[in-house]
């Protein structure tokens, strides 16, 4: 009879950012998924915003890492410590996680072992029950799409490590595809371009600023310029150059076509009846990469399917995961699994070792 007082949380544990949503409250935490550690001892120095501010500015004995890679957990110890820190930040304001039900998003196509490892990590932190939900499905729920109806809905989720395309109907994913490109890979492409053409080494933060200010998925109408600073590879001294939006377009063009190819690959597997729904209803574009200028127009032009941007593209997944109690029908489907607080530490360690390939 106390079930109605149970708190429900949705966690979007992304490659670049972690968002936590509390049902009835909204987003209670949004921080970068980064950790700063001491190289020699392995001791953790900082998490989230504090660690992100250190990128490109750390001394030799400090390193800033992303504990998630390509949409899955690459370092379970660091991810667990980071999540524990995030929990402690909101524990004083909200009665968090202990005895709560937590829905946590995962990338499409991960193994059952990887799913269970994510669930066990949440349960180990005190949650009564943890359930994994695939990110495109959570995004569709968060955006208000009729996921439980016999209607086809397509979601294009462009994150930091991966981009996913999924067709959803009757509360589950019919077909899905993903590609290992995202916001971080686009940053790396910009870094490599500047190094190759200008013999200038720039950092991740500078590449991120270039992407925000100059990147466009459609041909720029003007030729906007931006001054950037870095280290000259020939002279070894600081140097300032000017880079244009048309140069960056060439890089983004390849990125955009990779997304288009993934959409086409998904459409090839789409049942004919659902394909008709997509032509009529269009596809949802979400994730941090969806904010790339002109991407919705580019995808619509290349595929011929209407594309609309989610109202809050970066919050869709966390919001949808946190609203899962409204979709109890889905919890029995093949796209969900759940663990209750019954696994001991030894069993959990075995799961984590198997998931990480040790």
mmCIF file of C-alpha atoms in Angstrom:
data_model
loop_
_atom_site.group_PDB
_atom_site.id
_atom_site.type_symbol
_atom_site.label_atom_id
_atom_site.label_comp_id
_atom_site.label_asym_id
_atom_site.label_seq_id
_atom_site.Cartn_x
_atom_site.Cartn_y
_atom_site.Cartn_z
ATOM 1 C CA UNK A 1 0.000 0.000 0.000
ATOM 2 C CA UNK A 2 3.073 2.224 0.157
ATOM 3 C CA UNK A 3 3.843 1.823 -3.544
ATOM 4 C CA UNK A 4 2.322 5.170 -4.465
ATOM 5 C CA UNK A 5 4.929 6.905 -2.282
ATOM 6 C CA UNK A 6 7.807 5.200 -4.066
ATOM 7 C CA UNK A 7 10.070 7.592 -5.903
ATOM 8 C CA UNK A 8 10.949 6.994 -9.537
ATOM 9 C CA UNK A 9 14.112 8.238 -11.183
ATOM 10 C CA UNK A 10 15.302 8.170 -14.775
ATOM 11 C CA UNK A 11 19.027 8.235 -15.512
ATOM 12 C CA UNK A 12 20.509 9.106 -18.895
ATOM 13 C CA UNK A 13 24.064 7.852 -18.469
ATOM 14 C CA UNK A 14 25.554 9.263 -21.654
ATOM 15 C CA UNK A 15 29.054 9.279 -23.084
ATOM 16 C CA UNK A 16 29.299 13.071 -22.730
ATOM 17 C CA UNK A 17 26.666 14.023 -20.158
ATOM 18 C CA UNK A 18 24.712 12.425 -17.329
ATOM 19 C CA UNK A 19 21.172 13.598 -16.623
ATOM 20 C CA UNK A 20 18.981 12.482 -13.721
ATOM 21 C CA UNK A 21 15.229 13.028 -13.824
ATOM 22 C CA UNK A 22 12.876 12.682 -10.839
ATOM 23 C CA UNK A 23 9.251 12.011 -11.637
ATOM 24 C CA UNK A 24 7.097 14.944 -10.613
ATOM 25 C CA UNK A 25 10.126 17.230 -10.185
ATOM 26 C CA UNK A 26 12.052 17.267 -13.461
ATOM 27 C CA UNK A 27 15.762 17.270 -14.210
ATOM 28 C CA UNK A 28 17.587 17.358 -10.857
ATOM 29 C CA UNK A 29 21.135 16.897 -12.183
ATOM 30 C CA UNK A 30 22.953 17.597 -15.456
ATOM 31 C CA UNK A 31 26.746 17.214 -15.520
ATOM 32 C CA UNK A 32 29.455 16.044 -17.930
ATOM 33 C CA UNK A 33 30.328 12.338 -17.700
ATOM 34 C CA UNK A 34 34.014 12.939 -17.003
ATOM 35 C CA UNK A 35 36.393 12.018 -14.201
ATOM 36 C CA UNK A 36 39.814 13.493 -13.315
ATOM 37 C CA UNK A 37 42.270 11.002 -11.802
ATOM 38 C CA UNK A 38 45.876 10.897 -10.621
ATOM 39 C CA UNK A 39 47.853 8.741 -13.068
ATOM 40 C CA UNK A 40 50.203 7.221 -10.497
ATOM 41 C CA UNK A 41 47.831 6.363 -7.666
ATOM 42 C CA UNK A 42 44.544 6.158 -9.567
ATOM 43 C CA UNK A 43 42.946 8.401 -6.938
ATOM 44 C CA UNK A 44 40.001 10.427 -8.197
ATOM 45 C CA UNK A 45 40.442 14.182 -8.078
ATOM 46 C CA UNK A 46 37.175 15.515 -9.534
ATOM 47 C CA UNK A 47 33.909 14.629 -11.289
ATOM 48 C CA UNK A 48 31.462 16.277 -13.651
ATOM 49 C CA UNK A 49 31.653 20.040 -14.151
ATOM 50 C CA UNK A 50 34.780 20.338 -12.035
ATOM 51 C CA UNK A 51 36.595 17.658 -14.037
ATOM 52 C CA UNK A 52 35.380 19.066 -17.369
ATOM 53 C CA UNK A 53 36.896 22.445 -16.521
ATOM 54 C CA UNK A 54 40.278 20.677 -16.264
ATOM 55 C CA UNK A 55 40.278 19.323 -19.841
ATOM 56 C CA UNK A 56 43.399 20.534 -21.621
ATOM 57 C CA UNK A 57 44.688 22.251 -18.488
ATOM 58 C CA UNK A 58 45.875 19.379 -16.282
ATOM 59 C CA UNK A 59 49.443 18.889 -15.003
ATOM 60 C CA UNK A 60 51.389 15.779 -16.024
ATOM 61 C CA UNK A 61 50.185 13.693 -13.082
ATOM 62 C CA UNK A 62 46.462 14.310 -13.758
ATOM 63 C CA UNK A 63 44.303 12.837 -16.494
ATOM 64 C CA UNK A 64 40.700 13.562 -17.457
ATOM 65 C CA UNK A 65 38.860 10.523 -18.821
ATOM 66 C CA UNK A 66 35.414 9.597 -20.118
ATOM 67 C CA UNK A 67 34.427 6.391 -18.259
ATOM 68 C CA UNK A 68 31.833 5.622 -20.951
ATOM 69 C CA UNK A 69 32.781 4.962 -24.553
ATOM 70 C CA UNK A 70 30.571 4.420 -27.599
ATOM 71 C CA UNK A 71 27.487 4.489 -25.411
ATOM 72 C CA UNK A 72 28.562 1.695 -23.038
ATOM 73 C CA UNK A 73 30.492 1.604 -19.778
ATOM 74 C CA UNK A 74 34.209 1.273 -20.480
ATOM 75 C CA UNK A 75 35.426 1.644 -16.886
ATOM 76 C CA UNK A 76 32.976 0.300 -14.311
ATOM 77 C CA UNK A 77 34.916 1.468 -11.270
ATOM 78 C CA UNK A 78 35.090 5.055 -12.511
ATOM 79 C CA UNK A 79 31.475 5.039 -13.686
ATOM 80 C CA UNK A 80 30.292 3.704 -10.332
ATOM 81 C CA UNK A 81 32.318 6.304 -8.432
ATOM 82 C CA UNK A 82 31.029 9.076 -10.711
ATOM 83 C CA UNK A 83 27.427 7.992 -10.229
ATOM 84 C CA UNK A 84 27.914 7.811 -6.468
ATOM 85 C CA UNK A 85 29.237 11.389 -6.517
ATOM 86 C CA UNK A 86 26.262 12.599 -8.547
ATOM 87 C CA UNK A 87 23.905 10.860 -6.143
ATOM 88 C CA UNK A 88 25.550 12.555 -3.160
ATOM 89 C CA UNK A 89 25.098 15.966 -4.817
ATOM 90 C CA UNK A 90 21.332 15.679 -4.927
ATOM 91 C CA UNK A 91 20.810 13.510 -1.836
ATOM 92 C CA UNK A 92 20.535 16.507 0.486
ATOM 93 C CA UNK A 93 17.798 18.108 -1.601
ATOM 94 C CA UNK A 94 15.918 15.010 -2.709
ATOM 95 C CA UNK A 95 15.356 11.668 -1.010
ATOM 96 C CA UNK A 96 17.266 9.827 -3.646
ATOM 97 C CA UNK A 97 17.640 6.244 -4.750
ATOM 98 C CA UNK A 98 17.550 4.197 -1.516
ATOM 99 C CA UNK A 99 14.358 2.213 -1.800
ATOM 100 C CA UNK A 100 13.556 3.906 -5.120
ATOM 101 C CA UNK A 101 12.915 2.470 -8.551
ATOM 102 C CA UNK A 102 15.435 3.602 -11.153
ATOM 103 C CA UNK A 103 15.130 3.359 -14.928
ATOM 104 C CA UNK A 104 18.470 3.798 -16.669
ATOM 105 C CA UNK A 105 18.957 4.179 -20.403
ATOM 106 C CA UNK A 106 21.298 1.975 -22.436
ATOM 107 C CA UNK A 107 22.388 1.951 -26.048
ATOM 108 C CA UNK A 108 20.611 -0.255 -28.581
ATOM 109 C CA UNK A 109 22.309 -3.554 -29.287
ATOM 110 C CA UNK A 110 24.268 -4.040 -26.068
ATOM 111 C CA UNK A 111 24.497 -7.546 -24.632
ATOM 112 C CA UNK A 112 22.418 -8.965 -21.780
ATOM 113 C CA UNK A 113 25.556 -9.090 -19.628
ATOM 114 C CA UNK A 114 26.230 -5.390 -20.207
ATOM 115 C CA UNK A 115 22.619 -4.572 -19.333
ATOM 116 C CA UNK A 116 22.785 -6.565 -16.141
ATOM 117 C CA UNK A 117 26.043 -4.894 -15.145
ATOM 118 C CA UNK A 118 24.383 -1.463 -15.441
ATOM 119 C CA UNK A 119 21.418 -2.630 -13.369
ATOM 120 C CA UNK A 120 23.639 -4.168 -10.693
ATOM 121 C CA UNK A 121 25.595 -0.935 -10.419
ATOM 122 C CA UNK A 122 22.393 0.960 -9.580
ATOM 123 C CA UNK A 123 21.177 -1.693 -7.136
ATOM 124 C CA UNK A 124 24.583 -1.718 -5.458
ATOM 125 C CA UNK A 125 24.089 1.999 -4.728
ATOM 126 C CA UNK A 126 20.908 1.315 -2.783
ATOM 127 C CA UNK A 127 18.116 1.293 -5.337
ATOM 128 C CA UNK A 128 15.267 -1.111 -4.623
ATOM 129 C CA UNK A 129 14.963 -1.985 -8.291
ATOM 130 C CA UNK A 130 16.749 -0.991 -11.469
ATOM 131 C CA UNK A 131 15.458 -1.408 -15.002
ATOM 132 C CA UNK A 132 17.264 -0.762 -18.275
ATOM 133 C CA UNK A 133 15.462 0.873 -21.174
ATOM 134 C CA UNK A 134 16.897 1.415 -24.629
ATOM 135 C CA UNK A 135 17.647 5.053 -25.348
ATOM 136 C CA UNK A 136 15.525 5.595 -28.490
ATOM 137 C CA UNK A 137 12.465 4.168 -26.716
ATOM 138 C CA UNK A 138 13.052 6.410 -23.698
ATOM 139 C CA UNK A 139 13.499 9.397 -26.034
ATOM 140 C CA UNK A 140 10.206 8.620 -27.781
ATOM 141 C CA UNK A 141 8.373 8.468 -24.435
ATOM 142 C CA UNK A 142 10.050 11.694 -23.291
ATOM 143 C CA UNK A 143 9.005 13.453 -26.485
ATOM 144 C CA UNK A 144 5.386 12.326 -26.121
ATOM 145 C CA UNK A 145 5.218 9.977 -29.109
ATOM 146 C CA UNK A 146 2.428 7.328 -29.105
ATOM 147 C CA UNK A 147 4.846 4.463 -28.468
ATOM 148 C CA UNK A 148 2.161 2.050 -27.152
ATOM 149 C CA UNK A 149 -0.061 2.418 -30.244
ATOM 150 C CA UNK A 150 0.152 0.342 -33.451
ATOM 151 C CA UNK A 151 1.775 3.299 -35.198
ATOM 152 C CA UNK A 152 5.332 3.553 -36.507
ATOM 153 C CA UNK A 153 7.531 6.209 -34.901
ATOM 154 C CA UNK A 154 11.172 6.715 -35.853
ATOM 155 C CA UNK A 155 13.738 8.220 -33.496
ATOM 156 C CA UNK A 156 17.175 9.486 -34.518
ATOM 157 C CA UNK A 157 19.271 9.929 -31.379
ATOM 158 C CA UNK A 158 22.663 11.582 -31.909
ATOM 159 C CA UNK A 159 24.720 11.394 -28.747
ATOM 160 C CA UNK A 160 28.318 12.023 -27.800
ATOM 161 C CA UNK A 161 29.664 8.558 -28.621
ATOM 162 C CA UNK A 162 27.081 6.937 -30.883
ATOM 163 C CA UNK A 163 24.159 7.788 -33.132
ATOM 164 C CA UNK A 164 21.119 5.498 -33.073
ATOM 165 C CA UNK A 165 18.136 5.108 -35.365
ATOM 166 C CA UNK A 166 15.157 3.056 -34.180
ATOM 167 C CA UNK A 167 11.663 2.315 -35.409
ATOM 168 C CA UNK A 168 9.155 1.957 -32.550
ATOM 169 C CA UNK A 169 5.671 0.452 -32.522
ATOM 170 C CA UNK A 170 3.417 -1.227 -29.934
ATOM 171 C CA UNK A 171 5.710 -0.416 -27.042
ATOM 172 C CA UNK A 172 8.901 -1.894 -28.469
ATOM 173 C CA UNK A 173 11.690 -1.395 -30.971
ATOM 174 C CA UNK A 174 10.928 -3.051 -34.317
ATOM 175 C CA UNK A 175 14.295 -2.427 -35.975
ATOM 176 C CA UNK A 176 17.317 -0.374 -34.950
ATOM 177 C CA UNK A 177 20.792 0.492 -36.143
ATOM 178 C CA UNK A 178 23.624 2.494 -34.645
ATOM 179 C CA UNK A 179 26.926 3.935 -35.787
ATOM 180 C CA UNK A 180 29.917 4.813 -33.623
ATOM 181 C CA UNK A 181 29.988 8.502 -34.421
ATOM 182 C CA UNK A 182 28.718 11.415 -32.366
ATOM 183 C CA UNK A 183 29.658 14.765 -30.921
ATOM 184 C CA UNK A 184 33.053 13.571 -29.654
ATOM 185 C CA UNK A 185 34.060 12.024 -32.968
ATOM 186 C CA UNK A 186 33.124 15.263 -34.742
ATOM 187 C CA UNK A 187 35.377 17.146 -32.314
ATOM 188 C CA UNK A 188 38.239 14.772 -33.138
ATOM 189 C CA UNK A 189 37.654 15.258 -36.880
ATOM 190 C CA UNK A 190 37.963 19.025 -36.408
ATOM 191 C CA UNK A 191 41.185 18.590 -34.396
ATOM 192 C CA UNK A 192 42.682 16.367 -37.112
ATOM 193 C CA UNK A 193 41.652 18.777 -39.886
ATOM 194 C CA UNK A 194 43.274 21.787 -38.213
ATOM 195 C CA UNK A 195 46.424 19.764 -37.522
ATOM 196 C CA UNK A 196 46.640 18.473 -41.091
ATOM 197 C CA UNK A 197 45.922 21.758 -42.895
ATOM 198 C CA UNK A 198 47.415 24.379 -40.585
ATOM 199 C CA UNK A 199 50.021 22.386 -38.623
ATOM 200 C CA UNK A 200 48.256 23.637 -35.500
ATOM 201 C CA UNK A 201 47.464 21.531 -32.460
ATOM 202 C CA UNK A 202 44.228 22.506 -30.706
ATOM 203 C CA UNK A 203 42.462 20.991 -27.697
ATOM 204 C CA UNK A 204 39.040 19.429 -27.202
ATOM 205 C CA UNK A 205 37.584 22.599 -25.727
ATOM 206 C CA UNK A 206 38.639 24.642 -28.775
ATOM 207 C CA UNK A 207 37.219 22.013 -31.129
ATOM 208 C CA UNK A 208 33.943 22.138 -29.211
ATOM 209 C CA UNK A 209 33.791 25.935 -29.619
ATOM 210 C CA UNK A 210 34.459 25.610 -33.362
ATOM 211 C CA UNK A 211 31.644 23.070 -33.637
ATOM 212 C CA UNK A 212 29.197 25.304 -31.765
ATOM 213 C CA UNK A 213 30.039 28.483 -33.683
ATOM 214 C CA UNK A 214 30.848 27.284 -37.219
ATOM 215 C CA UNK A 215 29.556 23.746 -37.802
ATOM 216 C CA UNK A 216 26.572 23.373 -40.128
ATOM 217 C CA UNK A 217 25.001 20.361 -41.844
ATOM 218 C CA UNK A 218 23.833 22.561 -44.735
ATOM 219 C CA UNK A 219 25.965 24.781 -46.959
ATOM 220 C CA UNK A 220 26.548 28.066 -45.057
ATOM 221 C CA UNK A 221 25.012 31.112 -46.688
ATOM 222 C CA UNK A 222 27.900 33.321 -45.620
ATOM 223 C CA UNK A 223 31.526 32.604 -44.788
ATOM 224 C CA UNK A 224 31.761 33.164 -41.054
ATOM 225 C CA UNK A 225 35.268 33.343 -39.618
ATOM 226 C CA UNK A 226 36.588 32.468 -36.186
ATOM 227 C CA UNK A 227 40.025 33.019 -34.677
ATOM 228 C CA UNK A 228 41.441 29.995 -32.875
ATOM 229 C CA UNK A 229 44.647 29.514 -30.898
ATOM 230 C CA UNK A 230 46.913 26.522 -30.541
ATOM 231 C CA UNK A 231 50.496 25.280 -30.720
ATOM 232 C CA UNK A 232 52.363 25.540 -34.014
ATOM 233 C CA UNK A 233 53.784 22.093 -34.875
ATOM 234 C CA UNK A 234 56.705 23.543 -36.838
ATOM 235 C CA UNK A 235 57.908 26.225 -34.431
ATOM 236 C CA UNK A 236 56.519 24.884 -31.177
ATOM 237 C CA UNK A 237 55.088 28.296 -30.251
ATOM 238 C CA UNK A 238 51.540 29.577 -29.690
ATOM 239 C CA UNK A 239 49.834 30.694 -32.869
ATOM 240 C CA UNK A 240 46.492 32.206 -33.914
ATOM 241 C CA UNK A 241 44.771 31.372 -37.197
ATOM 242 C CA UNK A 242 41.407 32.181 -38.760
ATOM 243 C CA UNK A 243 39.126 29.335 -39.816
ATOM 244 C CA UNK A 244 35.890 29.566 -41.841
ATOM 245 C CA UNK A 245 32.486 27.914 -41.647
ATOM 246 C CA UNK A 246 32.856 26.533 -45.205
ATOM 247 C CA UNK A 247 35.945 24.601 -44.166
ATOM 248 C CA UNK A 248 34.102 23.040 -41.241
ATOM 249 C CA UNK A 249 31.148 22.214 -43.502
ATOM 250 C CA UNK A 250 33.325 19.737 -45.410
ATOM 251 C CA UNK A 251 33.921 17.847 -42.154
ATOM 252 C CA UNK A 252 30.285 17.968 -41.038
ATOM 253 C CA UNK A 253 29.167 16.823 -44.502
ATOM 254 C CA UNK A 254 30.807 13.427 -43.972
ATOM 255 C CA UNK A 255 29.289 13.192 -40.492
ATOM 256 C CA UNK A 256 25.803 13.995 -41.844
ATOM 257 C CA UNK A 257 26.037 11.393 -44.607
ATOM 258 C CA UNK A 258 26.959 8.719 -42.067
ATOM 259 C CA UNK A 259 23.724 9.515 -40.216
ATOM 260 C CA UNK A 260 21.782 9.385 -43.487
ATOM 261 C CA UNK A 261 23.284 5.981 -44.346
ATOM 262 C CA UNK A 262 22.233 4.651 -40.928
ATOM 263 C CA UNK A 263 18.671 5.901 -41.480
ATOM 264 C CA UNK A 264 18.559 4.228 -44.901
ATOM 265 C CA UNK A 265 19.863 0.962 -43.446
ATOM 266 C CA UNK A 266 17.099 1.048 -40.846
ATOM 267 C CA UNK A 267 14.464 1.860 -43.464
ATOM 268 C CA UNK A 268 15.528 -1.147 -45.540
ATOM 269 C CA UNK A 269 14.406 -3.390 -42.665
ATOM 270 C CA UNK A 270 11.195 -1.461 -42.004
ATOM 271 C CA UNK A 271 7.871 -3.290 -42.578
ATOM 272 C CA UNK A 272 5.868 -1.672 -45.436
ATOM 273 C CA UNK A 273 2.920 -0.684 -43.220
ATOM 274 C CA UNK A 274 5.180 1.161 -40.787
ATOM 275 C CA UNK A 275 7.057 2.825 -43.644
ATOM 276 C CA UNK A 276 3.798 4.491 -44.633
ATOM 277 C CA UNK A 277 3.440 5.853 -41.104
ATOM 278 C CA UNK A 278 6.901 7.414 -41.294
ATOM 279 C CA UNK A 279 6.125 9.257 -44.528
ATOM 280 C CA UNK A 280 3.038 10.697 -42.864
ATOM 281 C CA UNK A 281 4.365 11.277 -39.321
ATOM 282 C CA UNK A 282 8.069 11.918 -39.917
ATOM 283 C CA UNK A 283 10.995 11.167 -37.586
ATOM 284 C CA UNK A 284 12.071 12.631 -34.258
ATOM 285 C CA UNK A 285 15.580 14.090 -33.969
ATOM 286 C CA UNK A 286 17.029 14.210 -30.444
ATOM 287 C CA UNK A 287 20.285 14.055 -28.492
ATOM 288 C CA UNK A 288 22.976 16.707 -28.116
ATOM 289 C CA UNK A 289 24.073 16.263 -31.744
ATOM 290 C CA UNK A 290 20.573 17.195 -32.899
ATOM 291 C CA UNK A 291 21.470 20.815 -32.071
ATOM 292 C CA UNK A 292 23.911 20.867 -34.986
ATOM 293 C CA UNK A 293 22.799 23.718 -37.239
ATOM 294 C CA UNK A 294 20.703 22.600 -40.209
ATOM 295 C CA UNK A 295 20.883 18.882 -39.453
ATOM 296 C CA UNK A 296 17.098 18.454 -39.485
ATOM 297 C CA UNK A 297 16.907 20.141 -42.896
ATOM 298 C CA UNK A 298 19.745 17.999 -44.245
ATOM 299 C CA UNK A 299 18.203 14.717 -43.099
ATOM 300 C CA UNK A 300 14.810 15.668 -44.537
ATOM 301 C CA UNK A 301 16.370 16.573 -47.875
ATOM 302 C CA UNK A 302 18.400 13.350 -48.120
ATOM 303 C CA UNK A 303 15.660 10.931 -46.976
ATOM 304 C CA UNK A 304 12.458 12.616 -48.126
ATOM 305 C CA UNK A 305 10.940 11.992 -44.670
ATOM 306 C CA UNK A 306 9.751 14.928 -42.540
ATOM 307 C CA UNK A 307 12.126 15.589 -39.631
ATOM 308 C CA UNK A 308 11.262 17.531 -36.502
ATOM 309 C CA UNK A 309 13.494 18.486 -33.616
ATOM 310 C CA UNK A 310 12.468 17.482 -30.096
ATOM 311 C CA UNK A 311 11.460 20.361 -27.842
ATOM 312 C CA UNK A 312 14.279 19.533 -25.400
ATOM 313 C CA UNK A 313 16.557 17.219 -27.390
ATOM 314 C CA UNK A 314 19.100 16.673 -24.607
ATOM 315 C CA UNK A 315 16.478 15.879 -21.942
ATOM 316 C CA UNK A 316 14.234 13.480 -23.870
ATOM 317 C CA UNK A 317 15.930 10.271 -22.750
ATOM 318 C CA UNK A 318 16.124 11.131 -19.046
ATOM 319 C CA UNK A 319 12.549 12.431 -19.062
ATOM 320 C CA UNK A 320 11.238 9.331 -20.826
ATOM 321 C CA UNK A 321 13.082 6.968 -18.491
ATOM 322 C CA UNK A 322 11.699 8.811 -15.480
ATOM 323 C CA UNK A 323 8.123 8.545 -16.716
ATOM 324 C CA UNK A 324 8.150 4.768 -17.152
ATOM 325 C CA UNK A 325 5.552 4.127 -14.432
ATOM 326 C CA UNK A 326 3.006 5.563 -16.870
ATOM 327 C CA UNK A 327 3.921 2.788 -19.315
ATOM 328 C CA UNK A 328 3.589 -0.354 -17.204
ATOM 329 C CA UNK A 329 2.444 -2.218 -20.295
ATOM 330 C CA UNK A 330 5.943 -1.935 -21.712
ATOM 331 C CA UNK A 331 7.765 -3.352 -18.704
ATOM 332 C CA UNK A 332 6.930 -6.913 -19.765
ATOM 333 C CA UNK A 333 8.421 -6.493 -23.234
ATOM 334 C CA UNK A 334 11.709 -7.825 -24.556
ATOM 335 C CA UNK A 335 13.379 -4.432 -24.410
ATOM 336 C CA UNK A 336 13.307 -4.236 -20.624
ATOM 337 C CA UNK A 337 14.977 -6.121 -17.857
ATOM 338 C CA UNK A 338 15.186 -5.436 -14.172
ATOM 339 C CA UNK A 339 17.072 -6.397 -11.054
ATOM 340 C CA UNK A 340 15.963 -6.124 -7.464
ATOM 341 C CA UNK A 341 18.288 -5.696 -4.537
ATOM 342 C CA UNK A 342 19.308 -9.318 -4.066
ATOM 343 C CA UNK A 343 22.751 -9.717 -5.593
ATOM 344 C CA UNK A 344 25.702 -9.762 -3.226
ATOM 345 C CA UNK A 345 29.027 -8.024 -3.849
ATOM 346 C CA UNK A 346 30.799 -11.152 -5.100
ATOM 347 C CA UNK A 347 28.098 -11.817 -7.690
ATOM 348 C CA UNK A 348 28.117 -8.197 -8.788
ATOM 349 C CA UNK A 349 31.915 -8.216 -9.228
ATOM 350 C CA UNK A 350 31.622 -11.317 -11.411
ATOM 351 C CA UNK A 351 29.055 -9.601 -13.633
ATOM 352 C CA UNK A 352 31.210 -6.484 -13.979
ATOM 353 C CA UNK A 353 34.293 -8.514 -14.860
ATOM 354 C CA UNK A 354 32.380 -10.454 -17.512
ATOM 355 C CA UNK A 355 30.933 -7.261 -19.005
ATOM 356 C CA UNK A 356 34.332 -5.589 -19.179
ATOM 357 C CA UNK A 357 35.919 -8.618 -20.779
ATOM 358 C CA UNK A 358 38.336 -9.427 -17.944
#
